[in-house]
Coordinates of C-alpha atoms in Angstrom, one line a residue:
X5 CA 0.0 0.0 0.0
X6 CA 1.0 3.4 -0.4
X7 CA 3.0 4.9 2.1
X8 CA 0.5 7.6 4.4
X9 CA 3.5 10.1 5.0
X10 CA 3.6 11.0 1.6
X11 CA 1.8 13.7 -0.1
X12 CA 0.3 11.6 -2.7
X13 CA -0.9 8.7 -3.6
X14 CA -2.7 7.6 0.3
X15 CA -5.5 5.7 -0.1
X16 CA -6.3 5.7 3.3
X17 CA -7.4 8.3 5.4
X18 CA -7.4 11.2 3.0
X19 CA -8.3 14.1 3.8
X20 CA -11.6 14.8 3.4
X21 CA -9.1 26.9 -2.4
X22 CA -10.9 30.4 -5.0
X23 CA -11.3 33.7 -5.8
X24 CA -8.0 36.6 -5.5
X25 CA -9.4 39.4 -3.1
X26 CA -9.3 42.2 -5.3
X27 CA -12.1 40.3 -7.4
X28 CA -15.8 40.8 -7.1
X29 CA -17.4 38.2 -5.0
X30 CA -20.7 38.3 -3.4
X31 CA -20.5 36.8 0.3
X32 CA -20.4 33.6 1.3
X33 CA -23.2 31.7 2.4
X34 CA -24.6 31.3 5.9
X35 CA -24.4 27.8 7.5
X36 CA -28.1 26.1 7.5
X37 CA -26.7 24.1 10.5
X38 CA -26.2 25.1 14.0
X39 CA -23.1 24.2 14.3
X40 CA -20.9 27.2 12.4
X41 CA -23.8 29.1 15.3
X42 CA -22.5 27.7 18.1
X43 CA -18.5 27.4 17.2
X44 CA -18.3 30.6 15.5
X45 CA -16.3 32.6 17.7
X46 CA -16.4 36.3 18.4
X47 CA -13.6 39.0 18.2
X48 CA -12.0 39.7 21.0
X49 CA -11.5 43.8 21.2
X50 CA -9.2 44.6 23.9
X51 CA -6.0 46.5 24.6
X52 CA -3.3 43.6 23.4
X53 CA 0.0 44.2 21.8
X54 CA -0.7 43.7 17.6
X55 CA 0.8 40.0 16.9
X56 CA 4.0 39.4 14.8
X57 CA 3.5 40.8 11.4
X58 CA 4.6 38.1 8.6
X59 CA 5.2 40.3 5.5
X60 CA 4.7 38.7 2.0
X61 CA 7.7 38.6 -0.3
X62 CA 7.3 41.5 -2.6
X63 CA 5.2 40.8 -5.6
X64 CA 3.8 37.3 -4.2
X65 CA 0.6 36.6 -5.4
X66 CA -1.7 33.8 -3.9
X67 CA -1.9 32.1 -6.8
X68 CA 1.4 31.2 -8.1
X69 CA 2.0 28.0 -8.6
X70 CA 4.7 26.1 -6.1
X71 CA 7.5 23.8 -6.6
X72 CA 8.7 24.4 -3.3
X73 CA 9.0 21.0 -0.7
X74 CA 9.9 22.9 2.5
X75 CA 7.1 21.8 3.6
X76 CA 7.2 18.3 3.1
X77 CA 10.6 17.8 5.4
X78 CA 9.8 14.7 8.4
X79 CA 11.1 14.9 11.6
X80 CA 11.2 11.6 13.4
X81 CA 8.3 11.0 15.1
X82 CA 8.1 10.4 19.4
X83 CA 5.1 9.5 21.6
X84 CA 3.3 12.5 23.0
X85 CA 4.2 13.9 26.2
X86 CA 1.1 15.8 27.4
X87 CA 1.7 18.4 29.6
X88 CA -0.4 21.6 30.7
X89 CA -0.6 24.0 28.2
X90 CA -0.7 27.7 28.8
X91 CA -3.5 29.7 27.2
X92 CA -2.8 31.3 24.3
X93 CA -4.5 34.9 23.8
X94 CA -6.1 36.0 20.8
X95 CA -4.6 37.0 18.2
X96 CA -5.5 40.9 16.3
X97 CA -5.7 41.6 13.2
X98 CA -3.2 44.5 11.8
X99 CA -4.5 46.5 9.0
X100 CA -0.7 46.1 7.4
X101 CA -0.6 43.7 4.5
X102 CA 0.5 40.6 6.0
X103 CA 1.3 36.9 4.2
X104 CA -1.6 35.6 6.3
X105 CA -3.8 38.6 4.8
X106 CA -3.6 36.2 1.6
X107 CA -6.3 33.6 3.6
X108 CA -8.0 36.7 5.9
X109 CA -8.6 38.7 3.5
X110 CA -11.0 36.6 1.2
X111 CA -14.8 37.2 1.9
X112 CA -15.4 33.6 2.4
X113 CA -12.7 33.6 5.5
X114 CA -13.2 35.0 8.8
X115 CA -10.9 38.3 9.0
X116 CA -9.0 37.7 12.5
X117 CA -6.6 35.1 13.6
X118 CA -7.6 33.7 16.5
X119 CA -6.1 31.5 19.2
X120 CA -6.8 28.4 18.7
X121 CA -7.7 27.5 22.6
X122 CA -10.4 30.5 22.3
X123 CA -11.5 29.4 18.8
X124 CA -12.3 25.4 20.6
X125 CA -14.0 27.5 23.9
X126 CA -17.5 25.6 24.4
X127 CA -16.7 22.5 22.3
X128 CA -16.8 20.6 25.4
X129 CA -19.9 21.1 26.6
X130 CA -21.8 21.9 23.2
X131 CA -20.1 19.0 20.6
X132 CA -19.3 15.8 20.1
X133 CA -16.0 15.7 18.8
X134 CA -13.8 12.6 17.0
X135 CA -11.2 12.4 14.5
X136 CA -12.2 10.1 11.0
X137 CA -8.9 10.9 8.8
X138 CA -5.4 11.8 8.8
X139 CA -3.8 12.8 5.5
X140 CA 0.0 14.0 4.7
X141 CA -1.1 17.7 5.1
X142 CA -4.2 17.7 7.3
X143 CA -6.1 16.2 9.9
X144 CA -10.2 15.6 8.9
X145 CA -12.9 16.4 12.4
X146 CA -15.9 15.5 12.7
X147 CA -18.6 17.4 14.6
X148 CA -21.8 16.9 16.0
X149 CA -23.9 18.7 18.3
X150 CA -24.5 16.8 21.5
X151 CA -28.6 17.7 21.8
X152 CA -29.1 18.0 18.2
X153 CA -27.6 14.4 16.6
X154 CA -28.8 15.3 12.9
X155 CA -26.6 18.3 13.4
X156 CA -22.9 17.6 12.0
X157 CA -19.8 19.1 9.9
X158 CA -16.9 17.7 9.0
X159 CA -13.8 20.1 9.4
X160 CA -10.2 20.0 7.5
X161 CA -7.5 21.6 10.2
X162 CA -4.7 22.0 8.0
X163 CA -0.9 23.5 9.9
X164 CA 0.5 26.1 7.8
X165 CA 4.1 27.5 7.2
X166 CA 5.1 31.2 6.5
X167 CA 7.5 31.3 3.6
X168 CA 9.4 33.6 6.4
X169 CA 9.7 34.3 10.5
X170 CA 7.7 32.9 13.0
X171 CA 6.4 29.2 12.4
X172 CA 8.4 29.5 9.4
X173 CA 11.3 26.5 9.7
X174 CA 10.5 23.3 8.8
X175 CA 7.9 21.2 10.8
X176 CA 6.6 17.8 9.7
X177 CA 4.4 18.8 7.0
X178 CA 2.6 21.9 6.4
X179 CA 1.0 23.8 3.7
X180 CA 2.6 27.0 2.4
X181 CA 0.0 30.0 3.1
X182 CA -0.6 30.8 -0.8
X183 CA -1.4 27.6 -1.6
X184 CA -3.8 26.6 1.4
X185 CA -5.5 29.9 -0.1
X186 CA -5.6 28.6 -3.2
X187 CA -7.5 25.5 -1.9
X188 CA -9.9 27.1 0.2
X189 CA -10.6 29.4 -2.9
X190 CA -10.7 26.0 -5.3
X191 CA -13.4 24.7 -2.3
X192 CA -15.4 27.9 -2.1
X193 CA -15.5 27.9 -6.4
X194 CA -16.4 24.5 -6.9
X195 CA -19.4 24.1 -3.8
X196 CA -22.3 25.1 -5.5
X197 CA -21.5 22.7 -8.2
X198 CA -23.4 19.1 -7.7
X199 CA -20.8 16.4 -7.5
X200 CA -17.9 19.0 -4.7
X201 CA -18.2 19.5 -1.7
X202 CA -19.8 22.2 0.3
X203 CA -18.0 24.8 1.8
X204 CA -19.3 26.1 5.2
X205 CA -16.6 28.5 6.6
X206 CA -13.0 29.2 7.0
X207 CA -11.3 30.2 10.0
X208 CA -7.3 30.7 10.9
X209 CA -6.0 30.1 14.1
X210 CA -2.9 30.0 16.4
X211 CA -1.9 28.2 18.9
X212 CA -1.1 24.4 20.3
X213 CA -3.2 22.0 19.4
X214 CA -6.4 22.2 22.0
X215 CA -7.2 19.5 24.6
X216 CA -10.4 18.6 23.0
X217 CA -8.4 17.8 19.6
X218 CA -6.0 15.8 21.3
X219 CA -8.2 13.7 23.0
X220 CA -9.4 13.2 19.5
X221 CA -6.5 12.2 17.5
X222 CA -5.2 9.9 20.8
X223 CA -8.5 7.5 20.4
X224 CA -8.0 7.8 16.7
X225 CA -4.6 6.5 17.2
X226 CA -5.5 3.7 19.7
X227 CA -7.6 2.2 17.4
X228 CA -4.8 2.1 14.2
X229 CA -3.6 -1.4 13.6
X230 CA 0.1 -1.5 14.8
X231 CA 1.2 -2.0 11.2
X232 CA -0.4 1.4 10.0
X233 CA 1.7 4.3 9.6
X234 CA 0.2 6.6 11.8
X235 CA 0.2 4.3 14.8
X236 CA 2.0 5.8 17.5
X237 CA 2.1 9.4 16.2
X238 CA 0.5 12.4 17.9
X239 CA -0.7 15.9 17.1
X240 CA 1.2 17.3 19.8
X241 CA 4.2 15.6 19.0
X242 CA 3.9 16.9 15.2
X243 CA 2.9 20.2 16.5
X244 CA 3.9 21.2 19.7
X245 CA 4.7 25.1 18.8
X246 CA 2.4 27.7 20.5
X247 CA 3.1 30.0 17.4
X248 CA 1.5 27.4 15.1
X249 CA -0.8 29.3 12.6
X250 CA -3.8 26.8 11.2
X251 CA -6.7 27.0 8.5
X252 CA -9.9 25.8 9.7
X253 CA -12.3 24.5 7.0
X254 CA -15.9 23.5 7.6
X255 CA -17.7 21.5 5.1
X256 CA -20.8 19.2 4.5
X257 CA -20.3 15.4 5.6
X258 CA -20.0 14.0 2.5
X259 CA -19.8 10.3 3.7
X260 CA -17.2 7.8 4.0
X261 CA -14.2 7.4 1.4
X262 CA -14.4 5.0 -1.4
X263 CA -11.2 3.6 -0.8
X264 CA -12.4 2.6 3.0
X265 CA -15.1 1.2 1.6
X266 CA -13.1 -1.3 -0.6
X267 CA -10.8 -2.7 1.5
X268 CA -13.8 -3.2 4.0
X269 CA -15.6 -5.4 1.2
X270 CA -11.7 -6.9 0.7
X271 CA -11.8 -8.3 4.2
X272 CA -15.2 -9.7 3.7
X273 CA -15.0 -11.3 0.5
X274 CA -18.5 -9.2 -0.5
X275 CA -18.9 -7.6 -4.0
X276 CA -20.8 -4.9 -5.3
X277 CA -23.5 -5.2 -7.7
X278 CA -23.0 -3.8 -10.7
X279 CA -26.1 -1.0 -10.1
X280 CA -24.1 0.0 -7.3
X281 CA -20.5 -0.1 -9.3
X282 CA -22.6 1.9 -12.3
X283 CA -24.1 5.0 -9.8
X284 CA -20.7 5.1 -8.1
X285 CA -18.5 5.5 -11.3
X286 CA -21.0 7.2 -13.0
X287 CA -21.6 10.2 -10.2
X288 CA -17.8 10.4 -10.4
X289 CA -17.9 10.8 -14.3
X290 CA -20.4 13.4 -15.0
X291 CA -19.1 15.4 -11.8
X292 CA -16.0 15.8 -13.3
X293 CA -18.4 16.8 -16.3
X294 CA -19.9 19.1 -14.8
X295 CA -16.5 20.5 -13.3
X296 CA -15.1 20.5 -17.1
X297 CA -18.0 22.3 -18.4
X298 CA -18.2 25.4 -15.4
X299 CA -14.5 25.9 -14.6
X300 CA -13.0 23.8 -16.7
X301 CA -12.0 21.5 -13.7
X302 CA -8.6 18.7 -13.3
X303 CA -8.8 17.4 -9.9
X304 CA -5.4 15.8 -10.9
X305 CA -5.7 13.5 -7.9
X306 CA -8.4 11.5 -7.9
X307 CA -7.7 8.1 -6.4
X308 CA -10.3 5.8 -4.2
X309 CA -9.3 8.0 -1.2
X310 CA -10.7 11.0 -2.6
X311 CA -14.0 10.0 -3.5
X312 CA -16.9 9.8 -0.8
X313 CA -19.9 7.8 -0.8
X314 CA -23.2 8.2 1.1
X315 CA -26.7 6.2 1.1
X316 CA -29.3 8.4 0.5
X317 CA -32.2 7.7 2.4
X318 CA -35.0 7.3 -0.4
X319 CA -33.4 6.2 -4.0
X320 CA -32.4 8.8 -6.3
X321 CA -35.5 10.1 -8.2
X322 CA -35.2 9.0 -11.9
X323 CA -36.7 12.2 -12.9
X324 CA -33.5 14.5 -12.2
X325 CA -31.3 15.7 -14.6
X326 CA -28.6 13.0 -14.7
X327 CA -27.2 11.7 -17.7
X328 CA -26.9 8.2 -16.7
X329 CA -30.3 6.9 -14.7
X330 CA -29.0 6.0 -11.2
X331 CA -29.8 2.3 -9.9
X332 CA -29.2 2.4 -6.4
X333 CA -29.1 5.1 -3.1
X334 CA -25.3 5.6 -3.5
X335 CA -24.3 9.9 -3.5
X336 CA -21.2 10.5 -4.8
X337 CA -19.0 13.7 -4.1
X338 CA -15.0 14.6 -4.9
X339 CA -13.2 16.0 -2.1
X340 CA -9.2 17.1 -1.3
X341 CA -8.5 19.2 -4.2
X342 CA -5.0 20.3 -3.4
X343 CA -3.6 19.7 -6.3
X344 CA -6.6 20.8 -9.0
X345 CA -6.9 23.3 -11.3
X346 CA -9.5 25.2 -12.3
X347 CA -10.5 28.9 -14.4
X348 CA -12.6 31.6 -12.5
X349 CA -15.3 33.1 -14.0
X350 CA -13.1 36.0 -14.5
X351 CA -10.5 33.9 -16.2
X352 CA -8.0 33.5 -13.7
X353 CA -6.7 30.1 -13.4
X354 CA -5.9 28.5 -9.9
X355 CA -3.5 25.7 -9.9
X356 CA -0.7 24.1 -7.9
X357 CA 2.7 23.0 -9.8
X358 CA 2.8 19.2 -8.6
X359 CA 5.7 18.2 -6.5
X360 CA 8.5 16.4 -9.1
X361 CA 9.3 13.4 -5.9
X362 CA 6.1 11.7 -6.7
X363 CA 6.3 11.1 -10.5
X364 CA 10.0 8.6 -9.2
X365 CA 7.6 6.7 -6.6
X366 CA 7.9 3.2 -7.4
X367 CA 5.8 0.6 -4.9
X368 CA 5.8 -3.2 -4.4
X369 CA 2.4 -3.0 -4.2
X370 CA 0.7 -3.8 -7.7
X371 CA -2.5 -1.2 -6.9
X372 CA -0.3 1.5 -5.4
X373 CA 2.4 1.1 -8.6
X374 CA -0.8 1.5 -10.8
X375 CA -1.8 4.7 -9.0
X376 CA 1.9 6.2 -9.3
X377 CA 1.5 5.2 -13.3
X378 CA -1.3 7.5 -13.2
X379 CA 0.4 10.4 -12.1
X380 CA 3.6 9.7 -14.1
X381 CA 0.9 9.3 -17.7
X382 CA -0.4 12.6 -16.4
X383 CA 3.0 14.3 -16.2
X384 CA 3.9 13.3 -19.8
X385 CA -0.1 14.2 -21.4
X386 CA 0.4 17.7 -19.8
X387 CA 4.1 17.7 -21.0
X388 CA 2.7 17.3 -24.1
X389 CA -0.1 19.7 -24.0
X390 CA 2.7 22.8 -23.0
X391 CA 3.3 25.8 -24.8
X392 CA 6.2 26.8 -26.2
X393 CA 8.4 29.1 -24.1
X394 CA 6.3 27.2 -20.6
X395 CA 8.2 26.2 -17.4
X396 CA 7.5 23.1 -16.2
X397 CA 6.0 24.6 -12.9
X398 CA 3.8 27.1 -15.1
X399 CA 2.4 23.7 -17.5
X400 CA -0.1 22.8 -15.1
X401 CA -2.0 25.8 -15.3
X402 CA -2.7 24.5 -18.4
X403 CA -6.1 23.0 -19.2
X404 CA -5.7 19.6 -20.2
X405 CA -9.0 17.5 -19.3
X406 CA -8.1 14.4 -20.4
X407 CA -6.1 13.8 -17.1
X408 CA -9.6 13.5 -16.0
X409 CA -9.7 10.5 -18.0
X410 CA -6.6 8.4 -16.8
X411 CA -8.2 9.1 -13.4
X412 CA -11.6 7.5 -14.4
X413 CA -9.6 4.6 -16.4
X414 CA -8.0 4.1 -12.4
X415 CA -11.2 4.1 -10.4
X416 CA -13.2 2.2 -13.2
X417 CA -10.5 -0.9 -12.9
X418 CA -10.9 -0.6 -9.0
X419 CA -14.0 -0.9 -8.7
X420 CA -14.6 -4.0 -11.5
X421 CA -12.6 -5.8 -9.2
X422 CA -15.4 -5.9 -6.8
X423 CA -17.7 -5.9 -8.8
X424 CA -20.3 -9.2 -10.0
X425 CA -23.9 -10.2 -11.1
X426 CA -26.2 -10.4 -8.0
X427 CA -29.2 -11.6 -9.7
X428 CA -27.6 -12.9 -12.7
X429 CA -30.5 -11.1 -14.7
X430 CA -29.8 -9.8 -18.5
X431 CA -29.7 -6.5 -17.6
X432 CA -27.0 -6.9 -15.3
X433 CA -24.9 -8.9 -17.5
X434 CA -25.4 -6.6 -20.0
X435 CA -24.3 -3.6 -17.3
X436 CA -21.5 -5.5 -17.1
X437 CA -20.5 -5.6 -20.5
X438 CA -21.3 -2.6 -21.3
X439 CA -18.6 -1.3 -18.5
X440 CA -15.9 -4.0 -19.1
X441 CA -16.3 -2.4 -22.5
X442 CA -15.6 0.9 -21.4
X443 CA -12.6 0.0 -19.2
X444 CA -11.2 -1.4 -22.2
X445 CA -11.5 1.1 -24.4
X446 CA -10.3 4.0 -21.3
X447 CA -7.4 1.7 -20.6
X448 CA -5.8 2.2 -24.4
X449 CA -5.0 5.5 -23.4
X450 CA -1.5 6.7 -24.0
X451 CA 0.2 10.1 -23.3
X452 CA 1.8 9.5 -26.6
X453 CA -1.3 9.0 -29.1
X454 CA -3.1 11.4 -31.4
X455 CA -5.3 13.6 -30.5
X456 CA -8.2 11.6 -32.4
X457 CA -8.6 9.7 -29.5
X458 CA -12.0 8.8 -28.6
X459 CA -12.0 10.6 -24.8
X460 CA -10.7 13.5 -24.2
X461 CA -12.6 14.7 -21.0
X462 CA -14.6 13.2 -18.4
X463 CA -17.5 15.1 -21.0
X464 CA -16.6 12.6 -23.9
X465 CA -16.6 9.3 -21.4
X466 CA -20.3 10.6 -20.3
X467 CA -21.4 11.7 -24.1
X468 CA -19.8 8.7 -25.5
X469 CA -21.0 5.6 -23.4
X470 CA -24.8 7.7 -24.1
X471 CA -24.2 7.1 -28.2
X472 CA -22.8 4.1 -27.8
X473 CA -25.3 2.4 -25.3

């Protein structure tokens, strides 16, 4: 299996970024839930000394791509001591441009940085709190509200790193500040858009990690098998700085990842039916339609991890406007999309220049060496697709959908494997076929071919399986 320390390529516990701030953006929207209500904390106006300013390099925009891999330096890893931790006081906001400005200043993020012990004040009493991921980059919450059940959120806490002074040297792995606001302005672009994610709120904070989050991430590490790579590492070991800045992004619960939900059906020798296979691959495809269509959308990334699955309670009404009819109760939606790329409405293009170490990853595990082909296919087809007179770091703002495809080709081949006939009806063997087909034809694709090629976006895998069915 794929190693979890690395930045790409988990397949477990994924973790569950879009508009520059001198653009014209109406307001994010409200939370429907009480939960954003009740956590949402309040500004703290009082006569403190401003905080460190962290100044921006000159001319840094949050949208340039990084090759960077500061942030990507491990420390070795120690059980946590736990000790008492001092309070932390809030944080102000200064009104001089400031690298963090790049995340406070959008409309979608709350404007002060606060301490993270103030920011957590009343989750005790008011919320159920446990941790259901860890990824390289950031640790996945979820939240429920202790009198009101049916009330939950699901919250990425990501550790950042200033390109300089405080928080700045190297500290397990953390996110550069312009490209965790690139992400949360990717998230806030792509929520209104069926298939993503919906954003909620942002929120930075500093401080040590609070006792409610490390009581948290200790029973999530109790229960790791002794074998997994996380076993025996802790927050507070990882993070033990009081000067630690963090985004805090709320989101809708969008169920449990796809590649959990394989290895669970691994374990018990149970298959899926091949309704369920068909809604699960096709709510992936035309998603990453739709994304192609309204902001001409990569995700770049999209492996079993990053894909989450929920049962809807009532099936899916035929009636709705999906291209494919849908079978069975199964909701798909795409999460994680650090390293995307999408175009604004204005035509700015967002997009993250993809770290070089993960195109030499080799694995002696046959599904984990198939997911590092993928990325190393999607290195040469954008390679391809650049301009004259292009950097390699500047190529992937390119548009080049059909790495879409290779990543449907990937998750069409996992989930065949577990796939049969239930009934053993017509229709289902013809289902069958029909896909098997399809994951013949998607797996002839080559970096190197012409560009006749059948599919060349997630939009010609939908359009095309509709002509040819």
């Amino acid at each position: 299996m794929v190693a979890k320390g690395k930045t790409y390529g988990k397949k477990k516990g994924r973790d569950l970024a879009s508009i520059f701030h001198d653009l014209s953006l109406s307001p994010a929207k409200p939370a429907t839930n009480g939960i954003t209500q009740i956590l949402a904390p309040t500004s703290n106006i009082d006569n403190e000394p401003p905080p460190e300013l962290i100044v921006a390099p000159e001319g840094e925009q949050a949208v340039e791509t990084a090759d960077q891999d500061d942030n990507k330096e491990n420390r070795p890893r120690r059980k946590a001591w736990l000790g008492k931790q001092p309070e932390e006081r809030t944080v102000k906001k200064d009104q001089t441009p400031t690298e963090i400005s790049q995340l406070t200043s959008l409309d979608f993020v709350a404007n002060d940085v606060i301490s993270f012990r103030k920011f957590c004040k009343g989750w005790e009493k008011n919320v159920k709190l446990s941790k259901i991921g860890q990824g390289g980059f950031a640790t996945v919450l979820k939240m429920e509200l202790k009198n009101e059940s049916d009330q939950y959120s699901v919250w990425k806490l990501m550790p950042l790193k200033p390109s300089k002074g405080s928080g700045s040297r190297p500290c397990c792995n953390q996110t550069f500040i312009k490209d965790a606001a690139t992400e949360v302005k990717m998230l806030f672009a792509m929520s209104d858009i069926d298939g993503f994610v919906q954003f909620r709120s942002a929120h930075v904070v500093k401080g040590s990690v609070p006792d409610q989050i490390v009581k948290a991430d200790e029973e999530w590490v109790k229960n790791l098998d002794t074998n997994d790579p996380y076993y025996g590492t802790y927050m507070t070991d990882e993070y033990p700085s009081k000067n630690q800045l963090w985004l805090l992004m709320e989101m809708t619960d969008a169920g449990q990842d796809m590649d959990k939900m394989l290895c669970a059906a691994r374990l018990e020798k149970r298959f899926y039916s091949v309704h369920e296979t068909s809604d699960i691959f096709w709510g992936i495809a035309e998603a990453l339609m739709r994304g192609e269509v309204q902001a001409e959308f990569e995700h770049r990334d999209l492996h079993a991890g990053n894909v989450c699955i929920k049962k809807r309670k009532e099936p899916l009404d035929l009636t709705t406007e999906h291209c494919i009819p849908r079978l069975s109760k199964y909701e798909v939606t795409l999460i994680d999309y650090t390293q995307s790329r999408l175009t604004l409405d204005s035509g700015d293009v967002l997009a993250t220049a993809i770290d070089e170490s993960i195109f030499r990853q080799m694995d002696q595990d046959p599904d984990a060496q198939r997911q590092y082909d993928v990325y190393r296919d999607m290195r040469n087809l954008v390679k391809k697709k650049k301009k004259q007179r292009v950097t390699m770091g500047q190529m992937w703002n390119e548009y080049v959908p059909m790495t879409n495809v290779l990543w449907l080709n990937h998750i069409l081949k996992e989930l065949m494997v577990m796939t049969q006939s239930i009934s053993g009806s017509q229709e289902e063997l013809n289902m069958i076929v029909a896909l098997t087909k399809l994951r013949s034809r998607l797996g002839s694709l080559s970096p190197a071919m012409s560009e006749a090629w059948k599919y060349c976006s997630a939009r010609d895998v939908v359009c095309g399986f509709l002509v040819d069915a």
